[in-house]
PDB file of C-alpha atoms in Angstrom:
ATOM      1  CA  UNK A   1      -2.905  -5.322 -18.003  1.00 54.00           C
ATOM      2  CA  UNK A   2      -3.761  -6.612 -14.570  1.00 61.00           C
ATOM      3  CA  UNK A   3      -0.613  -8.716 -12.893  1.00 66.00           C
ATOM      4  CA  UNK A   4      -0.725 -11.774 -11.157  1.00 50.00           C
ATOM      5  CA  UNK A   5      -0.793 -10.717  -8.063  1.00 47.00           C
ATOM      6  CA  UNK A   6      -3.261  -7.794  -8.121  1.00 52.00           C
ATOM      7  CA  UNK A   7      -5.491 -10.686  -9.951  1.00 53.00           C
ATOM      8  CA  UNK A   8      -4.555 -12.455  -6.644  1.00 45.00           C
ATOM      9  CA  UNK A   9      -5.457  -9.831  -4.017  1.00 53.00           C
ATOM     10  CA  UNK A  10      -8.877  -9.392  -5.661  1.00 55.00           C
ATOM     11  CA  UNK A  11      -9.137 -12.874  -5.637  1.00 48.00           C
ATOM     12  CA  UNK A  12      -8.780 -12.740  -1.987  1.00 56.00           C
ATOM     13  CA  UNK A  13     -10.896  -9.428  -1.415  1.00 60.00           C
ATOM     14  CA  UNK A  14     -13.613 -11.516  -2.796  1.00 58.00           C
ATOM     15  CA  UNK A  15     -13.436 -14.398  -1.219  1.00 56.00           C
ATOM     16  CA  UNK A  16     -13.575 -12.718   2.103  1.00 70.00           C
ATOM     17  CA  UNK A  17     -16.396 -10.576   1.449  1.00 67.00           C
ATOM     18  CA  UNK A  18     -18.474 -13.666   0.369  1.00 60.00           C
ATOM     19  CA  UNK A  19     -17.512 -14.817   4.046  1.00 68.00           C
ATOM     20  CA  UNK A  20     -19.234 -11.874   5.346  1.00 77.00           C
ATOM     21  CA  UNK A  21     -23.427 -11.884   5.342  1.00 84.00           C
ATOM     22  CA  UNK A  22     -25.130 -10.060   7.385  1.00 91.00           C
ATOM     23  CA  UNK A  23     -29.047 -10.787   7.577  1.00 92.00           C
ATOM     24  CA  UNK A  24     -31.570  -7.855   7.277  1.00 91.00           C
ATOM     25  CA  UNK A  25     -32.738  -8.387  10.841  1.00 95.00           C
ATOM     26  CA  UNK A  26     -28.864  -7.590  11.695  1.00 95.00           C
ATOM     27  CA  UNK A  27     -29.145  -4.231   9.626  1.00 95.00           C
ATOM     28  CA  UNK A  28     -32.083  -3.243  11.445  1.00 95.00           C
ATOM     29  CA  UNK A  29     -31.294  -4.123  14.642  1.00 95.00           C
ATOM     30  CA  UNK A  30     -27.492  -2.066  14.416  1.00 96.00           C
ATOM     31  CA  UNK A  31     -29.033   0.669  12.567  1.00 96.00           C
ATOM     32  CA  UNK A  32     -31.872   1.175  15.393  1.00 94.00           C
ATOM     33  CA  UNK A  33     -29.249   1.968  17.522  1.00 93.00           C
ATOM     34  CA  UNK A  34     -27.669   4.607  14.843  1.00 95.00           C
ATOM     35  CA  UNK A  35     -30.928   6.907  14.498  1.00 95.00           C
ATOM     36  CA  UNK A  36     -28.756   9.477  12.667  1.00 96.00           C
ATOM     37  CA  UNK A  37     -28.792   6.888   9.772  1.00 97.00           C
ATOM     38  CA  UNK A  38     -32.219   7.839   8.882  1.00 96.00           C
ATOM     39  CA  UNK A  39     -30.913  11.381   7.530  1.00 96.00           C
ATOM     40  CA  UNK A  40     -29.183   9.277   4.818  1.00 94.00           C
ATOM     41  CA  UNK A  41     -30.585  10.076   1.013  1.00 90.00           C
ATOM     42  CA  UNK A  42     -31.736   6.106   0.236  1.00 91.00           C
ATOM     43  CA  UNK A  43     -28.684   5.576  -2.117  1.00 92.00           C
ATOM     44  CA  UNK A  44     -26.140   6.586   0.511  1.00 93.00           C
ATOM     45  CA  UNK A  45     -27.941   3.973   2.568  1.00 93.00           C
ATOM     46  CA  UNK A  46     -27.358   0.853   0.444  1.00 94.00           C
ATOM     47  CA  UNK A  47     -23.696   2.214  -0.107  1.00 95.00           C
ATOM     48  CA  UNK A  48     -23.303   2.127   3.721  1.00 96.00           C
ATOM     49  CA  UNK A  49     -24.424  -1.056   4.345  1.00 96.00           C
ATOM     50  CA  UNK A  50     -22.226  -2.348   1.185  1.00 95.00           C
ATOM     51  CA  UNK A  51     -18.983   0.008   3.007  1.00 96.00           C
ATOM     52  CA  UNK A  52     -19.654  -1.684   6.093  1.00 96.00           C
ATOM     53  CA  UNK A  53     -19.841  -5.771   4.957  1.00 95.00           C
ATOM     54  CA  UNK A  54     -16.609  -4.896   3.098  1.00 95.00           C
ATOM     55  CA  UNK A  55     -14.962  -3.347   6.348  1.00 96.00           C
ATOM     56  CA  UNK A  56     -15.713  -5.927   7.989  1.00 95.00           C
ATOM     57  CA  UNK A  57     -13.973  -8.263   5.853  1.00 94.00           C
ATOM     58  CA  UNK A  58     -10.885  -6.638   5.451  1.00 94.00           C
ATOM     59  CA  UNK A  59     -10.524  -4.970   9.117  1.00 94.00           C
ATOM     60  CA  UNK A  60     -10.252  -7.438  11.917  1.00 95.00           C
ATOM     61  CA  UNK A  61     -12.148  -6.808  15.367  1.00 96.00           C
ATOM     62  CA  UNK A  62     -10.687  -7.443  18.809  1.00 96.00           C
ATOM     63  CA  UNK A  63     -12.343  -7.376  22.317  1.00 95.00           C
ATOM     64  CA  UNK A  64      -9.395  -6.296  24.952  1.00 93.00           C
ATOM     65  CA  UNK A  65     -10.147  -6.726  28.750  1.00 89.00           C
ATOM     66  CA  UNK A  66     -12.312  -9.962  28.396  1.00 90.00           C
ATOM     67  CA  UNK A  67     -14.837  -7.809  26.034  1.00 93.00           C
ATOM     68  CA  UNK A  68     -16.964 -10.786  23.789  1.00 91.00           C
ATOM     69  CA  UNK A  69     -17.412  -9.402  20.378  1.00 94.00           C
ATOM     70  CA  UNK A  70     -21.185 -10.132  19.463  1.00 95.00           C
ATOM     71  CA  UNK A  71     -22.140  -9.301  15.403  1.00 94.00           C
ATOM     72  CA  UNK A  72     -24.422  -6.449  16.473  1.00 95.00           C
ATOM     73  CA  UNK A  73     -21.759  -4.503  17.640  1.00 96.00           C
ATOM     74  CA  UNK A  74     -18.916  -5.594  15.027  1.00 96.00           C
ATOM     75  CA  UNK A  75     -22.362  -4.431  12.503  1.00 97.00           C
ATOM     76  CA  UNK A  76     -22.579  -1.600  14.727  1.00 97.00           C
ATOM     77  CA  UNK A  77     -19.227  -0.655  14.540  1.00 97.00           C
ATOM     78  CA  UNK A  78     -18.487  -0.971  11.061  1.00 97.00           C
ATOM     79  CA  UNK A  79     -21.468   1.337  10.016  1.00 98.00           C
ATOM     80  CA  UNK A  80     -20.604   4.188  11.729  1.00 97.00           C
ATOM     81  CA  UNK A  81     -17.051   3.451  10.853  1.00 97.00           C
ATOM     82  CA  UNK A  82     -17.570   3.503   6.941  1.00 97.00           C
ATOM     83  CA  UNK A  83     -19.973   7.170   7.199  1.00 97.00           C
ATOM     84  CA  UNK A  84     -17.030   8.924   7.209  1.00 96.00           C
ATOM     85  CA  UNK A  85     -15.713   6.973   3.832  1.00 96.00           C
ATOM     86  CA  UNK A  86     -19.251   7.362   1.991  1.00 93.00           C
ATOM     87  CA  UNK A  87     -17.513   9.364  -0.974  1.00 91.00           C
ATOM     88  CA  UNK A  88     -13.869   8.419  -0.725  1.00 90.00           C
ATOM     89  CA  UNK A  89     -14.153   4.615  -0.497  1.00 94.00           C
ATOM     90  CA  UNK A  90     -12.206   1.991   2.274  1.00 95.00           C
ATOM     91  CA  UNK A  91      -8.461   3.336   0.576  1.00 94.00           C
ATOM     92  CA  UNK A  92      -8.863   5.675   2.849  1.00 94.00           C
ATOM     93  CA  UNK A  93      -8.390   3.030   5.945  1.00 95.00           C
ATOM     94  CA  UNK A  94      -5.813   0.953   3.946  1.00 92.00           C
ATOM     95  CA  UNK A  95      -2.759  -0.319   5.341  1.00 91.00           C
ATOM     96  CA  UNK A  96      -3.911  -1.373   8.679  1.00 93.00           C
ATOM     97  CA  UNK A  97      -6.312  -3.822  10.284  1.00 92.00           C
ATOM     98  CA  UNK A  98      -7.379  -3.873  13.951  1.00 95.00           C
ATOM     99  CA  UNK A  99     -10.163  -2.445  15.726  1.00 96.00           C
ATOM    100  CA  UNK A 100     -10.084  -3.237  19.439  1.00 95.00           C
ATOM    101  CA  UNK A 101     -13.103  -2.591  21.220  1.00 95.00           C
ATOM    102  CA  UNK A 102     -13.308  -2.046  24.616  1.00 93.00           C
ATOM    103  CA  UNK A 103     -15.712  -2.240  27.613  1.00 90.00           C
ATOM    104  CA  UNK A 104     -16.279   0.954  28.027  1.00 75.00           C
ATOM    105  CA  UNK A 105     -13.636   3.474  29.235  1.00 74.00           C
ATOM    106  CA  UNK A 106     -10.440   2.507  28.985  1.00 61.00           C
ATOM    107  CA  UNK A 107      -6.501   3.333  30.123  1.00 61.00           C
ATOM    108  CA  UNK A 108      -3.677   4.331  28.427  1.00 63.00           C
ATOM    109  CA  UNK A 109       0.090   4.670  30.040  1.00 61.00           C
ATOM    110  CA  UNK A 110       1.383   8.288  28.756  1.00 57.00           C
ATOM    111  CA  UNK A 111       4.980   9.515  29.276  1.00 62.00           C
ATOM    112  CA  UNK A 112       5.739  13.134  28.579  1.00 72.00           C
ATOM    113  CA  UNK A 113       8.320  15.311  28.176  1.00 65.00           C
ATOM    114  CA  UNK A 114       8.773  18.250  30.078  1.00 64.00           C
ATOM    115  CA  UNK A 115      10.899  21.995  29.009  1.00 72.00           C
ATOM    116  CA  UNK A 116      13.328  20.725  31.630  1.00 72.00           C
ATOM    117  CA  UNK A 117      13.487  17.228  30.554  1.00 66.00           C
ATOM    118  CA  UNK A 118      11.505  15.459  33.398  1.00 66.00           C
ATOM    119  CA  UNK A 119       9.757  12.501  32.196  1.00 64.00           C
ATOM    120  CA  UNK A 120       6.105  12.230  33.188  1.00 60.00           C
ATOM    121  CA  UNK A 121       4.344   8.943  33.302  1.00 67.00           C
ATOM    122  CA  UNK A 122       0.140   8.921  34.123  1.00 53.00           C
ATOM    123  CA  UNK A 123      -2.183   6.804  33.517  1.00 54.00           C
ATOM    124  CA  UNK A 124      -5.073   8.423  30.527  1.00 55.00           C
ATOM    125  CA  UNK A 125      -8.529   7.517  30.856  1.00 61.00           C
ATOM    126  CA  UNK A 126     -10.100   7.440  26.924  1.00 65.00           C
ATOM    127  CA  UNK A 127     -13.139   6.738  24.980  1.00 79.00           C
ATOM    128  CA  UNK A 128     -10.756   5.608  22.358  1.00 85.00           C
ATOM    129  CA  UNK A 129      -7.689   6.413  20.095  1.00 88.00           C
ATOM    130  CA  UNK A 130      -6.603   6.265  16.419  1.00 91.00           C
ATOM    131  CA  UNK A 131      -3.138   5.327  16.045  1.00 88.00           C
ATOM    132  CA  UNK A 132      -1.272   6.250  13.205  1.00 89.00           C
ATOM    133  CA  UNK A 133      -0.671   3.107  11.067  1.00 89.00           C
ATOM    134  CA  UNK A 134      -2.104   1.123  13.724  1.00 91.00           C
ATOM    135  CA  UNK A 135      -5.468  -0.122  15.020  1.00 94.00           C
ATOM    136  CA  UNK A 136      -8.430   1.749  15.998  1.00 95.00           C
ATOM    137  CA  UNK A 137      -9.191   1.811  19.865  1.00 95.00           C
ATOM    138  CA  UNK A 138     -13.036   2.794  20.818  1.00 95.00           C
ATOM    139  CA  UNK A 139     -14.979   1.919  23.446  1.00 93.00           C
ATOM    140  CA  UNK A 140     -18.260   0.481  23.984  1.00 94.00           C
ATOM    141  CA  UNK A 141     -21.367   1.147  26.145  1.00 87.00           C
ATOM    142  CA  UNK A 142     -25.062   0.015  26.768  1.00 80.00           C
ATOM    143  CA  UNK A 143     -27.375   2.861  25.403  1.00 74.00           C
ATOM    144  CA  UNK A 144     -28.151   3.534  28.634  1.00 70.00           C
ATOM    145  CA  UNK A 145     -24.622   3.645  30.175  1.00 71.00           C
ATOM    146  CA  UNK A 146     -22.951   5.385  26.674  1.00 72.00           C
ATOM    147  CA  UNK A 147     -21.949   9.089  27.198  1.00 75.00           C
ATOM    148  CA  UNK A 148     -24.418  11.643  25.660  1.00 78.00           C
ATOM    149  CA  UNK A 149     -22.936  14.303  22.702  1.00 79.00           C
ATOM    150  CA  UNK A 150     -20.477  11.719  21.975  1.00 88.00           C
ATOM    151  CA  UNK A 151     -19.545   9.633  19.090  1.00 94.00           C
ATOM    152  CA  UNK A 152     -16.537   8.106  19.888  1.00 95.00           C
ATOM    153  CA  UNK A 153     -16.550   5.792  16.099  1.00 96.00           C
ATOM    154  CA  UNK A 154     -16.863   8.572  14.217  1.00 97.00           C
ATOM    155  CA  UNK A 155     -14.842  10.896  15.823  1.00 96.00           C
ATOM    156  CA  UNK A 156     -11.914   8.564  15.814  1.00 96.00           C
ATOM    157  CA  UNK A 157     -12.259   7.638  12.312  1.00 97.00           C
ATOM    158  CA  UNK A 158     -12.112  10.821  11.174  1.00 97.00           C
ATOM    159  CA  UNK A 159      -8.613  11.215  12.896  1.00 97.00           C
ATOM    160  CA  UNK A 160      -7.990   8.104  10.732  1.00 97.00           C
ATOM    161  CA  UNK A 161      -8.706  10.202   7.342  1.00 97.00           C
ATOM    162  CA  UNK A 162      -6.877  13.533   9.143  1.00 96.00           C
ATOM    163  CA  UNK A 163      -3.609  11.218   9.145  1.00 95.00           C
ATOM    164  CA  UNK A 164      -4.024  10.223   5.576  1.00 93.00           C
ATOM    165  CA  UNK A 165      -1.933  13.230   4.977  1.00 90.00           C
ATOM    166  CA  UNK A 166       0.361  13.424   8.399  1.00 87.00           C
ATOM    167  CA  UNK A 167      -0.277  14.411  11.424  1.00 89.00           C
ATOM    168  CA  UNK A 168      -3.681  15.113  12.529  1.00 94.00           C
ATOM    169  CA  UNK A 169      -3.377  19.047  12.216  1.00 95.00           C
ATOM    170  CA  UNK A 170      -7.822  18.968  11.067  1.00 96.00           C
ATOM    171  CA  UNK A 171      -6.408  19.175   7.509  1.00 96.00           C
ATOM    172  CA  UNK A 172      -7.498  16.242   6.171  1.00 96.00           C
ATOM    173  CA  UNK A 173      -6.499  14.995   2.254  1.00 95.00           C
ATOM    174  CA  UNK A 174      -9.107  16.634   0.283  1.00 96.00           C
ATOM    175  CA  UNK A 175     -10.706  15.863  -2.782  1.00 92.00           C
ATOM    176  CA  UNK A 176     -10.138  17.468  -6.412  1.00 91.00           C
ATOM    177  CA  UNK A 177     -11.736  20.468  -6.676  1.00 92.00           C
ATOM    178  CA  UNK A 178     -11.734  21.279  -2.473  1.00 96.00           C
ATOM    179  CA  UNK A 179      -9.818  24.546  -1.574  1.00 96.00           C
ATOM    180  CA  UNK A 180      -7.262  24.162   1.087  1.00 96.00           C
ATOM    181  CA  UNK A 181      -7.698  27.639   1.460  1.00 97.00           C
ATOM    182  CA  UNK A 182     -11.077  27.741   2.052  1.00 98.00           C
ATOM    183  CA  UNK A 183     -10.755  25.092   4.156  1.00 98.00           C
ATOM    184  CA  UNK A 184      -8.066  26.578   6.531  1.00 97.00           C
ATOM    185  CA  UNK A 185     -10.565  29.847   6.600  1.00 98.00           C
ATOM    186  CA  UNK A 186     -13.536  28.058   7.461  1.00 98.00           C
ATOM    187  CA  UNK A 187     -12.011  25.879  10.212  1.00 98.00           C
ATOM    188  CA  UNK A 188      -9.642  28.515  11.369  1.00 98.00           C
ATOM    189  CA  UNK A 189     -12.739  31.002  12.105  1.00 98.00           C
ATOM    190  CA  UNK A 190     -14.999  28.157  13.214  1.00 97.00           C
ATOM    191  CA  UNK A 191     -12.373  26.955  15.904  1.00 98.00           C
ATOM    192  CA  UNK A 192     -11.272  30.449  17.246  1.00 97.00           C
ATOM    193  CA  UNK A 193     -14.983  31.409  17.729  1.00 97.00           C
ATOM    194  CA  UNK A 194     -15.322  27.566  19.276  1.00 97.00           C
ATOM    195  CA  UNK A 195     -12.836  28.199  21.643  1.00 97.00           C
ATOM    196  CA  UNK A 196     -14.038  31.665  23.271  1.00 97.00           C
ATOM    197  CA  UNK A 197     -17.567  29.990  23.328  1.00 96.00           C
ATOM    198  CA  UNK A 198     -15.741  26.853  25.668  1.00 97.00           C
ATOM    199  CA  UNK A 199     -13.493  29.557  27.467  1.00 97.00           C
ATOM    200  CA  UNK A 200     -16.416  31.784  28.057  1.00 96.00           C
ATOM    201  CA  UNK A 201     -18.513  28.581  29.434  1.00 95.00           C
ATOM    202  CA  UNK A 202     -21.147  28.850  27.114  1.00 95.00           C
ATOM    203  CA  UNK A 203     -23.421  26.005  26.061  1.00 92.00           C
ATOM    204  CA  UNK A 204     -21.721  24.983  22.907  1.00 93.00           C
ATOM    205  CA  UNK A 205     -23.548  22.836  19.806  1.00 90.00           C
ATOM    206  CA  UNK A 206     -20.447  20.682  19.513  1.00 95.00           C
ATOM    207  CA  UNK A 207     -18.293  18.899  22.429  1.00 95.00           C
ATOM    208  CA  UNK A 208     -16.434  21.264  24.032  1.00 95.00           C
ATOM    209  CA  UNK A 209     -13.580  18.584  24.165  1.00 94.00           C
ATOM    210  CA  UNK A 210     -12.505  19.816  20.334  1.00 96.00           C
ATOM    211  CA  UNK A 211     -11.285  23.052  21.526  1.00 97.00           C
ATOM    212  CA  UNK A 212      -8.301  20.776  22.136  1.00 95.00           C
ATOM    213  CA  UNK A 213      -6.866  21.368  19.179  1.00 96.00           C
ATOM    214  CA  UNK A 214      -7.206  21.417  15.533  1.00 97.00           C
ATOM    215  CA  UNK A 215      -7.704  17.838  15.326  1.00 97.00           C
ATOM    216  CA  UNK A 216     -10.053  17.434  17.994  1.00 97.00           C
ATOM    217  CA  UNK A 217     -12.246  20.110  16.935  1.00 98.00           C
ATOM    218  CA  UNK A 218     -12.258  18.502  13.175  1.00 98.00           C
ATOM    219  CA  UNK A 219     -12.905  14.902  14.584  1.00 98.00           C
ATOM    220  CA  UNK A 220     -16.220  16.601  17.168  1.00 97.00           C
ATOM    221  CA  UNK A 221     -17.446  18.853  14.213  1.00 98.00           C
ATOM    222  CA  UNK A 222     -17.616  15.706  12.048  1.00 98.00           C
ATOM    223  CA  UNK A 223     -18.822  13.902  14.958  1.00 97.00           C
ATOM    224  CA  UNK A 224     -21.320  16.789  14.843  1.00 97.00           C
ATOM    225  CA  UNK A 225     -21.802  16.904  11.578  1.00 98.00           C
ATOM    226  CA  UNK A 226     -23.605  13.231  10.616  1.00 97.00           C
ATOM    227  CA  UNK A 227     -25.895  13.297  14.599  1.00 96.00           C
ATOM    228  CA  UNK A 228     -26.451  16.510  14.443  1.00 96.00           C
ATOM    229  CA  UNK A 229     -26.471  17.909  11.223  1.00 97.00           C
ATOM    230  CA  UNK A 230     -28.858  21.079  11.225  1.00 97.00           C
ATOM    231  CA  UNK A 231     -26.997  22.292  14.767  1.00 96.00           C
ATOM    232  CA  UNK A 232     -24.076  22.421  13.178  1.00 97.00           C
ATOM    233  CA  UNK A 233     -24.894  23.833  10.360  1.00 97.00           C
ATOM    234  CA  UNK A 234     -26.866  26.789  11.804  1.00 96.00           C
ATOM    235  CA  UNK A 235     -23.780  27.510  14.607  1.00 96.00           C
ATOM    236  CA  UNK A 236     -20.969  26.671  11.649  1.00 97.00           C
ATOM    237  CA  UNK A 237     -22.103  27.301   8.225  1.00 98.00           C
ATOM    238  CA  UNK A 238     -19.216  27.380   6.765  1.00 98.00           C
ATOM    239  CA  UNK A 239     -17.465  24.140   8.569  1.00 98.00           C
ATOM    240  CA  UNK A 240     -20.814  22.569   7.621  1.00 98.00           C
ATOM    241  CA  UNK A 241     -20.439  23.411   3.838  1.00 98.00           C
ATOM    242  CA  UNK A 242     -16.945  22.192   3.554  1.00 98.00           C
ATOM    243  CA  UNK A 243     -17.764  19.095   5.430  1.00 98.00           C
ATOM    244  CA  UNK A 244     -20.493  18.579   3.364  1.00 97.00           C
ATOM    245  CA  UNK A 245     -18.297  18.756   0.764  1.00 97.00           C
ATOM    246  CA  UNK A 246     -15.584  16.911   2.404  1.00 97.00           C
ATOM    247  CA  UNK A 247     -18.131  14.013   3.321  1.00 96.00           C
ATOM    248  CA  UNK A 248     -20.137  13.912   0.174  1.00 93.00           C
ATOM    249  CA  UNK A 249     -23.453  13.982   2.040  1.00 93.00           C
ATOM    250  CA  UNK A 250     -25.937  16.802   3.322  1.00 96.00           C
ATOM    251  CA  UNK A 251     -27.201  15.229   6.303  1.00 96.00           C
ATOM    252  CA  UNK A 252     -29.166  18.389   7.288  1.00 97.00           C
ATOM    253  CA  UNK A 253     -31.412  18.141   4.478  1.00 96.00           C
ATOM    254  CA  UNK A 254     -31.817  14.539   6.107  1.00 96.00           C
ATOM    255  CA  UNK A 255     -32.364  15.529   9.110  1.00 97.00           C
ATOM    256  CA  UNK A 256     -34.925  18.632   8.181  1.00 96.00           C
ATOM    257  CA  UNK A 257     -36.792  15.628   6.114  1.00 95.00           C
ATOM    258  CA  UNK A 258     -37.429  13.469   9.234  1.00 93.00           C
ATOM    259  CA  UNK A 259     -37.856  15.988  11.395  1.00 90.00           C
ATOM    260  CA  UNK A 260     -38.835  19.167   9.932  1.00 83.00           C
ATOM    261  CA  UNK A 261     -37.340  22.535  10.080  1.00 73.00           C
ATOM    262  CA  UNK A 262     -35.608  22.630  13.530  1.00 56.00           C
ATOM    263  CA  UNK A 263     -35.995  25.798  16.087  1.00 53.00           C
ATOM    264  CA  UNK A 264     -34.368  29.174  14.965  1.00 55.00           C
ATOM    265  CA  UNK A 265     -32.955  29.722  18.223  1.00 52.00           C
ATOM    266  CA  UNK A 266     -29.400  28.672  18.389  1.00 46.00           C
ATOM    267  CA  UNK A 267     -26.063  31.541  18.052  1.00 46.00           C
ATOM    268  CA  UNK A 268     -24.970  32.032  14.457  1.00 46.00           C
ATOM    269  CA  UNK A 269     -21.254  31.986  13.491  1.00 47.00           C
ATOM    270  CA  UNK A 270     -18.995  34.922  13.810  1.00 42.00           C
ATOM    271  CA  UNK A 271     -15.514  36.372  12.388  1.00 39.00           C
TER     272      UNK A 271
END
């Protein structure tokens, strides 16, 4: 039997997504910006669009530094924003609201901790950060100003789903019938052979930014992952299958359907 007050909250959930309408010349103008949408199977589509009217009325949006908030990029936004959630749902961003959006790059005051005990303090310039029970911070740019090989949405929303379990190790909670094992393999492989390929200088199919760390490199392979699908999954089969998994889409197969078969010419992963 439902209570009173779950009757209540659904109450409310409703009312605020009947608040929210978004006009099909808004969809199209958002999504023309988001070419990767197009690698979408039609039904994952629709279920976007519905993921991202319902983010928007449950999250609230924020420009910091004088930023105005127009409803192409709040649209914008919220689309790539709910990709990540396609199979899991918006529980997966529960229990916080904010999403401040800046103009463009922003700073952030860090204070570290040295093996001696000598406090740091320097000022970090960011694309954006995920904070853990907190808002969302991202950035915004022009197309023609934003910074190529970069998806700085997605990449911090999936360090929103890597803390749904703790810190953000690149473990992320996984769904029945995932293997953590296979998992950890995968990844572990994937981001050891990642890292030589950065170290060594090579030209790398993901940012070389997620040889960071664990987390990084599972926030730029899923960054990778939904823009450029068949890349990744010809340099990291096996982070590409568990994604896929993961993710509950095959964005390849997308991506080969607009495009066609893409050039055989890119490294292969290795042990």
């Amino acid at each position: 039997m439902i209570g009173i007050l779950e009757r209540f909250r659904r109450w409310r959930r409703a009312r605020r997504l009947d608040a929210v309408t978004v006009s099909d010349e808004m969809w199209e103008r958002a999504e023309g910006r988001l070419p990767f949408l197009d690698y979408l199977e039609a039904d994952h589509r629709r279920r976007l669009r519905e993921l991202a009217r319902a983010f928007i009325a449950e999250k609230q949006f924020y420009g910091a530094h004088g930023f105005a908030l127009t409803d192409e990029v709040i649209v914008t936004i919220a689309l790539q924003a709910c990709l990540p959630v396609l199979r899991i749902g918006l529980r997966a961003y529960r229990g916080w609201v904010g999403v401040i959006v800046y103009p463009g790059d922003f700073v952030i005051p860090r204070k570290i901790m040295d093996e001696t005990g000598v406090v740091h303090e320097y000022d970090d310039e960011v694309l954006g950060e995920a904070w853990e029970g907190g808002p969302v911070l991202v950035s915004w740019h022009d197309e023609a100003d934003a910074p190529e090989g970069v998806n700085v949405v997605i990449h911090e929303f999936a360090h929103k789903l890597d803390m749904e379990n703790g810190e953000v190790d690149g473990l992320p909670l996984l769904p029945a019938g995932m293997s953590r094992k296979a998992w950890a393999a995968a990844f572990s492989a994937g981001y050891e052979l990642f890292c030589r390929q950065v170290d060594a200088h090579e030209d790398t199919a993901l940012d070389p930014y997620g040889s960071e760390s664990p987390g990084e490199f599972f926030a730029v392979a899923s960054e990778g992952f939904f823009e450029a699908p068949c890349l990744l999954q010809e340099d990291f089969p096996a982070i590409y299958e568990q994604l896929r998994q993961f993710y509950g889409a095959d964005p390849a197969a997308g991506e080969r359907r607009v495009y066609g078969e893409p050039p055989q010419d890119a490294g292969a992963e290795s042990p």
